[in-house]
Amino acid sequence: MKDKLTDRSPLHTQLREVIRAKIDEGEYPPGTCIPSESQLSEAYGLNRLSVRSALAALEYEGLLHSVQGKGVFVTAPKLERDMETLGGFRQTMRERSQRPGTRVLIKALRQAGPLYAQILGCAPEEDIWYVRRICQANGKPIALEEIFIPTDVVPGFEEVDINLFSIFEVYRWNGIYPVRGEQRLAITHLDPAEARLIGLREENAVLEFSGATYDREGRAIEFSRSYTHSDRCEFLVHFQR
Amino acid sequence: MVDKVRRYTPRPRQAAQEAIEAYIIRNQMKGNDKFPPERTMCQMWGLNRSTLRSTLARMVSDGRVHAVQGSGTCFTPRVDRVLQDLKSFTQYAADLGMKPETRLLGLSMVECDKQLARRFQRVLGERLYRVIRLRMLDGTPLMIETAYIPAALTPGLEERDLVGGSLFAVMEENYHLIMHHGYERISITTTTPEEADYLGTAAGVPAFWIVSEVYGDDGSLIEYCRTIGRCDRMQMSSTLYWIGGGDEG
């Protein structure tokens, strides 16, 4: 419940509602950084303490998320449903119960090329987003992941810090909901340099988990491929008659 | 906080692999379909010969393609094991239009050791059937399955036909045991010399390691199975659906 604001309301409450409105109206989109404490205090002529108290309230509500040394970020509205709940069968990686983390190695535009053009339904010379990152569980690298996304699926992607937000969150902010995923599990080998990234020697085999994800309209919204250290992770599939 | 937009250019071998994979999809390659000669592939995709060769060599070792003396590079077909349906081996072989074949490698009665007793929630020393079977498709060995079934549930199992169809069919028809739900854990192992012998691979090569449990409708474990599968001839696949994903937003 929002308090009814008047000019007599405390300044930190007024500032809180100013920021809330800017988040609601999309002036501060999810995943981006809002102005710093000192910028806000200068812009509104408030002391730092008031600014801090306004931000703290919004952080408490879960609208903001501050990251030491990086700034204060806008989070996405909390999801009501568990995105990982699947119809028919569930598939989880066992490390889900552990503290997950990612380290982004590459986030860049590349030409789709013949393969991803076919999978994502775009032209081979069109640009797509390419993300390459290491997935960690409790700080330990467990998988090397590559994600290919058509640029029109995630407008403004260059501004989103994907060290802080999951790519599925980014889809949600853009009103995109994955409804179907195709998955394939095979065994392959990595190049020595890649293998080292997840703590493997070259001769170790890895589980290659890949597939495209589709939205309601049947449009491919991403293709992803992960190479998983099988000593640290296994795949679990439930089935039901 | 704006990341600078970088550009990424795939390395030559990566580009070569993408071109080959795209070719496989576009031409819907199956069976032992042939690729064009190396020279043609190089011209088609603007690759140099050594890049193409090292990429193909890599794909050979992953079991994606294979070389055939005198006729160049061929696609290596893989069996797709669909995970979420409980289709039997026999059934999916039929779907693929391939000929299934099962060889019984071993049938014995074992006593529950500590681990098995715990898993089956049975008493130490209680008897289990252990059925070891080699599954083949069109004459190519695919996997070795070692299944454990409580002997109390399936008396006289040794009299039944254990190679003609699925164990579940045998259990359902003869013992009214219905598989209700279960799970599989999938990871990697390497083949022992004996397993390699049956599977027709080199010893010590990576293989799928699948551990599964199937429960009956009363919630008790009716089968525990350990499977070792050739990763150059099979892959797993599934389609998943997000509940409610369609009506949000």
Coordinates of C-alpha atoms in Angstrom, one line a residue:
Chain A
M1 CA 0.0 0.0 0.0
K2 CA 1.4 3.3 -1.0
D3 CA 1.0 6.2 1.4
K4 CA -0.9 9.2 0.1
L5 CA 1.8 11.8 -0.6
T6 CA 1.5 15.4 0.1
D7 CA 4.0 18.2 0.2
R8 CA 4.1 17.7 3.9
S9 CA 5.3 14.1 3.6
P10 CA 8.9 13.5 4.6
L11 CA 11.3 14.2 1.8
H12 CA 12.8 10.7 1.8
T13 CA 9.2 9.3 1.3
Q14 CA 8.7 11.7 -1.6
L15 CA 11.9 10.7 -3.2
R16 CA 11.0 7.0 -2.8
E17 CA 7.8 7.6 -4.8
V18 CA 9.7 9.6 -7.4
I19 CA 12.0 6.7 -8.0
R20 CA 9.2 4.1 -7.9
A21 CA 7.3 6.1 -10.5
K22 CA 10.4 6.2 -12.8
I23 CA 10.8 2.5 -12.4
D24 CA 7.1 1.9 -13.2
E25 CA 7.2 4.2 -16.2
G26 CA 10.2 2.5 -17.6
E27 CA 12.6 5.5 -17.2
Y28 CA 14.8 3.2 -15.2
P29 CA 14.4 -0.1 -16.9
P30 CA 15.1 -3.4 -15.2
G31 CA 18.7 -4.4 -15.2
T32 CA 20.0 -0.9 -15.4
C33 CA 21.7 1.3 -12.9
I34 CA 19.8 4.2 -11.4
P35 CA 21.7 7.5 -10.7
S36 CA 24.1 7.4 -7.8
E37 CA 23.4 8.6 -4.3
S38 CA 25.3 11.8 -4.8
Q39 CA 23.6 12.5 -8.2
L40 CA 20.2 12.0 -6.6
S41 CA 21.1 14.2 -3.6
E42 CA 22.3 17.0 -6.0
A43 CA 19.3 16.7 -8.3
Y44 CA 16.7 17.0 -5.6
G45 CA 18.7 19.1 -3.1
L46 CA 18.4 16.4 -0.4
N47 CA 20.9 15.3 2.1
R48 CA 22.6 11.9 1.5
L49 CA 20.8 10.4 4.5
S50 CA 17.4 11.0 3.0
V51 CA 18.5 9.6 -0.3
R52 CA 19.9 6.6 1.4
S53 CA 16.7 6.0 3.3
A54 CA 14.6 6.2 0.2
L55 CA 16.8 3.7 -1.6
A56 CA 16.9 1.4 1.4
A57 CA 13.1 1.3 1.4
L58 CA 12.9 0.3 -2.3
E59 CA 15.7 -2.2 -1.8
Y60 CA 13.7 -3.7 1.0
E61 CA 10.7 -4.0 -1.2
G62 CA 12.9 -5.8 -3.8
L63 CA 12.6 -3.1 -6.5
L64 CA 16.3 -2.2 -6.3
H65 CA 19.4 -4.2 -5.7
S66 CA 22.6 -2.6 -4.7
V67 CA 25.9 -4.1 -5.7
Q68 CA 29.0 -3.0 -3.8
G69 CA 31.2 -0.9 -6.0
K70 CA 28.9 -1.1 -9.0
G71 CA 25.8 0.9 -8.1
V72 CA 22.1 0.4 -7.5
F73 CA 20.2 -1.7 -10.0
V74 CA 16.6 -2.0 -10.9
T75 CA 15.3 -5.5 -10.5
A76 CA 12.5 -7.1 -12.3
P77 CA 9.1 -7.7 -10.6
K78 CA 9.1 -11.1 -8.8
L79 CA 7.8 -14.0 -10.7
E80 CA 4.8 -15.7 -9.3
R81 CA 5.4 -19.0 -11.0
D82 CA 8.4 -21.2 -11.0
M83 CA 9.9 -21.0 -14.5
E84 CA 11.5 -24.3 -13.9
T85 CA 8.3 -26.2 -13.4
L86 CA 7.7 -28.1 -16.5
G87 CA 4.7 -30.0 -17.7
G88 CA 5.2 -33.7 -17.8
F89 CA 8.7 -34.0 -16.6
R90 CA 11.2 -32.0 -14.7
Q91 CA 14.8 -31.8 -15.4
T92 CA 17.2 -30.2 -13.1
M93 CA 20.8 -30.1 -12.5
R94 CA 21.7 -31.4 -9.2
E95 CA 23.7 -28.3 -8.3
R96 CA 20.5 -26.1 -8.4
S97 CA 20.3 -26.5 -4.6
Q98 CA 23.7 -24.9 -4.4
R99 CA 24.6 -21.3 -4.8
P100 CA 24.7 -20.6 -8.5
G101 CA 26.8 -17.9 -10.2
T102 CA 28.0 -17.0 -13.6
R103 CA 31.1 -15.3 -15.0
V104 CA 30.6 -13.7 -18.4
L105 CA 33.5 -14.1 -20.7
I106 CA 32.0 -12.7 -23.9
K107 CA 28.9 -10.7 -24.5
A108 CA 29.1 -9.6 -28.1
L109 CA 27.3 -9.3 -31.4
R110 CA 28.3 -11.7 -34.1
Q111 CA 27.0 -12.7 -37.5
A112 CA 24.4 -15.5 -37.3
G113 CA 26.2 -17.5 -39.9
P114 CA 24.5 -20.5 -41.7
L115 CA 23.9 -22.7 -38.6
Y116 CA 22.3 -20.2 -36.2
A117 CA 20.4 -18.5 -39.0
Q118 CA 18.7 -21.8 -39.6
I119 CA 18.0 -22.5 -36.0
L120 CA 16.9 -19.0 -35.0
G121 CA 15.1 -18.2 -38.3
C122 CA 17.1 -15.2 -39.4
A123 CA 19.4 -14.3 -42.3
P124 CA 23.0 -15.6 -42.1
E125 CA 24.4 -12.1 -42.4
E126 CA 22.1 -10.8 -39.6
D127 CA 23.7 -10.0 -36.2
I128 CA 22.8 -12.0 -33.2
W129 CA 23.9 -11.7 -29.6
Y130 CA 26.5 -14.2 -28.4
V131 CA 27.1 -14.8 -24.8
R132 CA 29.8 -17.1 -23.5
R133 CA 30.0 -17.7 -19.7
I134 CA 31.1 -20.0 -17.0
C135 CA 28.4 -21.3 -14.7
Q136 CA 29.4 -21.9 -11.2
A137 CA 28.0 -23.7 -8.2
N138 CA 29.3 -22.6 -4.8
G139 CA 32.0 -20.7 -6.7
K140 CA 33.3 -23.8 -8.5
P141 CA 33.1 -23.8 -12.3
I142 CA 30.8 -26.6 -13.5
A143 CA 29.9 -25.6 -17.1
L144 CA 30.9 -23.5 -20.0
E145 CA 27.8 -22.1 -21.7
E146 CA 27.1 -20.4 -25.0
I147 CA 23.9 -18.6 -25.8
F148 CA 22.7 -17.2 -29.1
I149 CA 19.9 -14.7 -29.2
P150 CA 18.3 -12.8 -32.0
T151 CA 18.8 -9.1 -31.3
D152 CA 15.1 -8.3 -31.7
V153 CA 14.2 -10.6 -28.8
V154 CA 16.2 -8.5 -26.3
P155 CA 16.3 -4.8 -27.3
G156 CA 18.7 -2.8 -25.1
F157 CA 20.6 -6.0 -24.2
E158 CA 23.9 -4.1 -24.4
E159 CA 22.8 -2.1 -21.3
V160 CA 21.9 -5.1 -19.1
D161 CA 24.5 -6.5 -16.7
I162 CA 24.1 -10.2 -17.2
N163 CA 26.4 -10.9 -14.3
L164 CA 23.5 -9.8 -12.1
F165 CA 20.5 -10.9 -14.0
S166 CA 19.6 -14.1 -15.6
I167 CA 18.8 -14.0 -19.3
F168 CA 15.4 -15.5 -18.7
E169 CA 14.7 -12.4 -16.5
V170 CA 15.7 -10.3 -19.5
Y171 CA 13.2 -12.2 -21.7
R172 CA 10.5 -11.6 -19.1
W173 CA 11.2 -7.8 -19.0
N174 CA 10.6 -7.9 -22.8
G175 CA 7.3 -9.7 -22.4
I176 CA 8.7 -12.9 -23.8
Y177 CA 7.8 -16.2 -22.1
P178 CA 9.4 -19.4 -23.2
V179 CA 6.9 -22.1 -23.6
R180 CA 8.8 -24.9 -25.2
G181 CA 12.4 -26.0 -25.2
E182 CA 14.1 -28.7 -27.2
Q183 CA 17.0 -30.3 -25.5
R184 CA 19.7 -32.7 -26.6
L185 CA 22.3 -34.4 -24.5
A186 CA 25.4 -35.8 -26.0
I187 CA 29.1 -36.3 -25.1
T188 CA 31.9 -34.4 -26.6
H189 CA 35.4 -33.0 -25.9
L190 CA 36.5 -29.4 -25.4
D191 CA 39.6 -27.6 -26.7
P192 CA 42.3 -27.6 -24.1
A193 CA 41.9 -23.9 -23.4
E194 CA 38.1 -24.3 -22.9
A195 CA 38.5 -27.4 -20.8
R196 CA 40.8 -25.5 -18.5
L197 CA 38.1 -22.9 -17.9
I198 CA 36.0 -25.5 -16.1
G199 CA 38.8 -27.2 -14.4
L200 CA 39.2 -30.1 -16.8
R201 CA 42.1 -31.7 -18.6
E202 CA 41.6 -31.9 -22.3
E203 CA 41.1 -35.6 -22.4
N204 CA 38.1 -35.4 -20.2
A205 CA 34.8 -35.8 -21.9
V206 CA 32.0 -33.4 -21.2
L207 CA 28.2 -33.5 -21.4
E208 CA 27.0 -31.3 -24.2
F209 CA 23.5 -30.0 -23.4
S210 CA 22.0 -28.0 -26.2
G211 CA 18.7 -26.8 -27.6
A212 CA 16.5 -24.1 -28.8
T213 CA 13.8 -22.4 -26.8
Y214 CA 10.6 -21.1 -28.3
D215 CA 8.0 -18.6 -27.3
R216 CA 4.2 -18.8 -27.6
E217 CA 4.3 -17.8 -31.3
G218 CA 6.7 -20.6 -32.0
R219 CA 9.6 -18.1 -32.6
A220 CA 13.0 -19.3 -31.5
I221 CA 14.2 -17.0 -28.8
E222 CA 17.5 -18.5 -28.1
F223 CA 19.8 -21.4 -28.8
S224 CA 22.0 -22.5 -26.0
R225 CA 24.7 -25.0 -25.5
S226 CA 26.5 -25.9 -22.4
Y227 CA 29.5 -28.1 -21.7
T228 CA 29.2 -29.7 -18.3
H229 CA 31.9 -31.1 -16.1
S230 CA 30.4 -34.5 -15.4
D231 CA 32.3 -35.1 -12.2
R232 CA 30.7 -32.0 -10.7
C233 CA 27.2 -32.3 -12.2
E234 CA 24.8 -34.8 -13.7
F235 CA 21.5 -34.6 -15.3
L236 CA 18.4 -35.8 -13.6
V237 CA 15.2 -36.6 -15.5
H238 CA 11.9 -37.5 -13.9
F239 CA 9.3 -39.3 -15.8
Q240 CA 5.7 -40.2 -15.1
R241 CA 3.6 -42.7 -16.8
Chain B
M1 CA 27.2 0.9 -16.4
V2 CA 26.8 0.5 -20.2
D3 CA 28.8 -2.4 -21.5
K4 CA 30.7 -1.5 -24.6
V5 CA 29.2 -3.5 -27.5
R6 CA 31.8 -5.9 -28.7
R7 CA 31.9 -7.8 -31.9
Y8 CA 32.8 -11.5 -32.0
T9 CA 34.1 -13.4 -34.9
P10 CA 34.0 -17.2 -34.8
R11 CA 37.4 -18.8 -35.1
P12 CA 38.0 -20.7 -38.4
R13 CA 37.4 -24.1 -36.9
Q14 CA 34.3 -23.0 -35.2
A15 CA 33.0 -21.5 -38.5
A16 CA 33.9 -24.7 -40.3
Q17 CA 31.9 -26.8 -37.7
E18 CA 29.0 -24.4 -38.0
A19 CA 29.0 -24.7 -41.8
I20 CA 29.1 -28.5 -41.5
E21 CA 26.3 -28.7 -38.9
A22 CA 24.2 -26.3 -41.0
Y23 CA 24.8 -28.6 -44.0
I24 CA 23.6 -31.6 -42.0
I25 CA 20.4 -29.9 -41.0
R26 CA 19.7 -28.3 -44.3
N27 CA 20.1 -31.6 -46.2
Q28 CA 18.3 -33.6 -43.4
M29 CA 21.2 -36.0 -43.5
K30 CA 20.5 -39.5 -42.2
G31 CA 21.7 -43.1 -42.6
N32 CA 25.2 -42.9 -43.9
D33 CA 24.7 -40.0 -46.3
K34 CA 27.8 -38.7 -47.9
F35 CA 29.3 -35.2 -47.7
P36 CA 30.6 -33.5 -50.8
P37 CA 34.4 -34.0 -51.5
E38 CA 36.7 -31.9 -49.3
R39 CA 37.6 -29.6 -52.2
T40 CA 34.0 -28.8 -52.8
M41 CA 33.3 -28.2 -49.1
C42 CA 36.3 -25.8 -48.9
Q43 CA 35.1 -23.9 -51.9
M44 CA 31.5 -23.8 -50.7
W45 CA 32.3 -22.4 -47.3
G46 CA 35.5 -20.5 -48.1
L47 CA 37.6 -22.7 -45.8
N48 CA 41.2 -23.8 -46.1
R49 CA 41.9 -27.4 -46.4
S50 CA 43.7 -27.9 -43.1
T51 CA 40.9 -26.1 -41.1
L52 CA 38.3 -28.4 -42.7
R53 CA 40.4 -31.5 -42.0
S54 CA 41.0 -30.7 -38.4
T55 CA 37.3 -29.9 -37.9
L56 CA 36.3 -33.2 -39.5
A57 CA 38.9 -35.1 -37.4
R58 CA 37.3 -33.6 -34.3
M59 CA 33.8 -34.5 -35.5
V60 CA 35.0 -38.0 -36.2
S61 CA 36.3 -38.4 -32.7
D62 CA 32.9 -37.2 -31.4
G63 CA 31.1 -39.7 -33.5
R64 CA 29.3 -37.1 -35.6
V65 CA 30.8 -38.2 -38.9
H66 CA 33.0 -41.0 -40.1
A67 CA 35.4 -41.6 -43.0
V68 CA 34.7 -44.3 -45.5
Q69 CA 37.6 -45.7 -47.5
G70 CA 37.3 -44.5 -51.0
S71 CA 34.1 -42.5 -50.6
G72 CA 35.1 -39.7 -48.3
T73 CA 33.2 -38.4 -45.2
C74 CA 29.8 -39.7 -44.2
F75 CA 27.3 -38.7 -41.6
T76 CA 27.1 -41.0 -38.6
P77 CA 23.5 -41.6 -37.6
R78 CA 22.7 -41.5 -33.9
V79 CA 19.8 -43.0 -32.1
D80 CA 17.8 -40.4 -30.3
R81 CA 16.7 -41.6 -26.9
V82 CA 13.7 -39.5 -26.0
L83 CA 13.8 -39.1 -22.2
Q84 CA 10.4 -38.2 -21.0
D85 CA 8.4 -40.9 -22.6
L86 CA 8.7 -44.3 -21.0
K87 CA 8.9 -45.9 -24.4
S88 CA 10.7 -49.2 -24.4
F89 CA 13.7 -49.9 -26.5
T90 CA 11.6 -52.2 -28.7
Q91 CA 9.1 -49.5 -29.3
Y92 CA 11.5 -46.7 -30.2
A93 CA 13.4 -49.1 -32.5
A94 CA 10.1 -49.7 -34.3
D95 CA 9.5 -45.9 -34.5
L96 CA 12.9 -45.4 -36.0
G97 CA 12.3 -48.2 -38.5
M98 CA 15.3 -50.0 -37.1
K99 CA 15.6 -53.6 -36.1
P100 CA 16.0 -54.1 -32.4
E101 CA 17.9 -57.0 -31.0
T102 CA 18.6 -58.0 -27.5
R103 CA 21.2 -60.5 -26.2
L104 CA 21.0 -61.8 -22.7
L105 CA 24.5 -61.5 -21.2
G106 CA 23.6 -62.7 -17.8
L107 CA 20.7 -63.7 -15.6
S108 CA 21.4 -64.5 -11.9
M109 CA 19.9 -64.2 -8.5
V110 CA 21.9 -61.9 -6.1
E111 CA 21.4 -61.0 -2.5
C112 CA 20.8 -57.5 -1.4
D113 CA 24.0 -56.0 -0.1
K114 CA 23.9 -52.9 2.1
Q115 CA 23.5 -50.5 -0.9
L116 CA 20.8 -52.5 -2.7
A117 CA 18.9 -53.2 0.5
R118 CA 18.8 -49.5 1.2
R119 CA 17.8 -48.6 -2.3
F120 CA 15.0 -51.2 -2.4
Q121 CA 14.0 -50.7 1.2
R122 CA 14.4 -54.4 1.7
V123 CA 16.3 -56.6 4.1
L124 CA 19.9 -57.5 3.7
G125 CA 20.2 -60.8 1.9
E126 CA 16.8 -60.6 0.2
R127 CA 16.9 -61.9 -3.3
L128 CA 17.0 -59.8 -6.5
Y129 CA 17.1 -60.9 -10.1
R130 CA 20.0 -59.4 -12.0
V131 CA 19.4 -59.2 -15.7
I132 CA 22.2 -58.1 -17.9
R133 CA 21.3 -57.4 -21.5
L134 CA 23.0 -56.0 -24.6
R135 CA 20.7 -53.9 -26.8
M136 CA 21.5 -53.5 -30.5
L137 CA 19.9 -51.6 -33.4
D138 CA 20.4 -52.8 -36.9
G139 CA 23.2 -54.9 -35.7
T140 CA 25.1 -52.1 -33.9
P141 CA 25.6 -52.5 -30.2
L142 CA 24.2 -49.5 -28.3
M143 CA 24.1 -50.2 -24.6
I144 CA 24.4 -52.7 -21.8
E145 CA 21.7 -52.6 -19.3
T146 CA 22.0 -54.2 -15.8
A147 CA 18.6 -54.4 -14.2
Y148 CA 17.8 -55.4 -10.6
I149 CA 14.3 -56.6 -9.8
P150 CA 13.1 -58.0 -6.4
A151 CA 12.7 -61.7 -6.9
A152 CA 9.6 -61.7 -4.6
L153 CA 7.8 -59.6 -7.2
T154 CA 8.7 -61.7 -10.2
P155 CA 8.9 -65.4 -9.3
G156 CA 10.0 -67.5 -12.2
L157 CA 11.4 -64.6 -14.2
E158 CA 14.1 -66.9 -15.6
E159 CA 11.3 -68.8 -17.5
R160 CA 10.2 -65.7 -19.3
D161 CA 11.3 -64.3 -22.6
L162 CA 13.8 -61.7 -21.7
V163 CA 15.1 -60.9 -25.1
G164 CA 11.9 -60.5 -27.2
G165 CA 10.7 -57.3 -25.7
S166 CA 10.9 -54.9 -22.8
L167 CA 11.3 -56.1 -19.2
F168 CA 8.4 -53.8 -18.3
A169 CA 6.1 -55.6 -20.7
V170 CA 7.2 -58.9 -19.1
M171 CA 6.6 -57.4 -15.6
E172 CA 3.2 -56.0 -16.5
E173 CA 1.8 -59.0 -18.4
N174 CA 3.0 -61.7 -16.1
Y175 CA 3.2 -60.0 -12.7
H176 CA 0.8 -57.1 -13.0
L177 CA 3.6 -54.7 -12.1
I178 CA 2.8 -51.3 -13.5
M179 CA 5.6 -48.8 -13.9
H180 CA 4.2 -45.6 -12.5
H181 CA 7.0 -43.0 -12.2
G182 CA 10.7 -42.9 -12.0
Y183 CA 13.9 -41.0 -12.8
E184 CA 17.1 -41.3 -14.6
R185 CA 20.5 -39.8 -13.7
I186 CA 22.8 -39.2 -16.6
S187 CA 26.5 -38.7 -16.5
I188 CA 29.7 -39.9 -18.1
T189 CA 31.8 -43.0 -17.5
T190 CA 34.5 -44.8 -19.5
T191 CA 34.2 -48.3 -20.8
T192 CA 36.0 -51.2 -19.2
P193 CA 37.7 -53.7 -21.5
E194 CA 34.8 -56.1 -21.1
E195 CA 32.1 -53.5 -21.8
A196 CA 34.1 -52.2 -24.7
D197 CA 34.2 -55.7 -26.1
Y198 CA 30.4 -56.0 -26.1
L199 CA 29.8 -52.5 -27.3
G200 CA 32.4 -52.7 -30.1
T201 CA 34.3 -49.6 -29.0
A202 CA 37.9 -49.1 -27.7
A203 CA 38.3 -49.6 -24.0
G204 CA 38.5 -46.5 -21.9
V205 CA 36.4 -44.3 -24.3
P206 CA 33.7 -42.1 -22.7
A207 CA 30.2 -43.5 -22.6
F208 CA 26.8 -42.5 -21.1
W209 CA 26.3 -43.7 -17.6
I210 CA 22.6 -43.8 -16.8
V211 CA 21.2 -44.9 -13.5
S212 CA 17.4 -45.2 -13.3
E213 CA 14.8 -46.2 -10.8
V214 CA 11.2 -47.1 -11.7
Y215 CA 8.5 -47.3 -9.1
G216 CA 5.2 -49.2 -9.2
D217 CA 1.8 -47.7 -8.5
D218 CA 2.1 -48.6 -4.8
G219 CA 5.2 -46.4 -4.6
S220 CA 7.7 -49.2 -4.2
L221 CA 10.9 -49.6 -6.3
I222 CA 10.3 -52.3 -8.9
E223 CA 13.4 -51.9 -11.0
Y224 CA 16.8 -50.4 -10.6
C225 CA 18.9 -50.2 -13.7
R226 CA 22.4 -49.2 -14.6
T227 CA 23.1 -48.6 -18.3
I228 CA 26.2 -47.9 -20.1
G229 CA 25.6 -46.5 -23.6
R230 CA 27.8 -45.6 -26.6
C231 CA 27.9 -41.9 -27.0
D232 CA 28.9 -42.1 -30.7
R233 CA 25.7 -43.9 -31.5
M234 CA 23.2 -42.4 -29.2
Q235 CA 22.1 -39.1 -27.8
M236 CA 19.3 -38.2 -25.4
S237 CA 16.6 -35.6 -26.2
S238 CA 13.6 -34.2 -24.7
T239 CA 11.1 -31.4 -25.2
L240 CA 10.0 -29.5 -22.2
Y241 CA 7.1 -27.2 -21.6
W242 CA 6.9 -24.4 -19.2
I243 CA 3.6 -24.5 -17.3
G244 CA 1.7 -21.3 -17.7
G245 CA 4.4 -19.7 -19.8
G246 CA 1.8 -19.1 -22.4
D247 CA -0.7 -17.1 -20.5
E248 CA 1.5 -14.6 -18.7
G249 CA 2.4 -11.1 -19.6

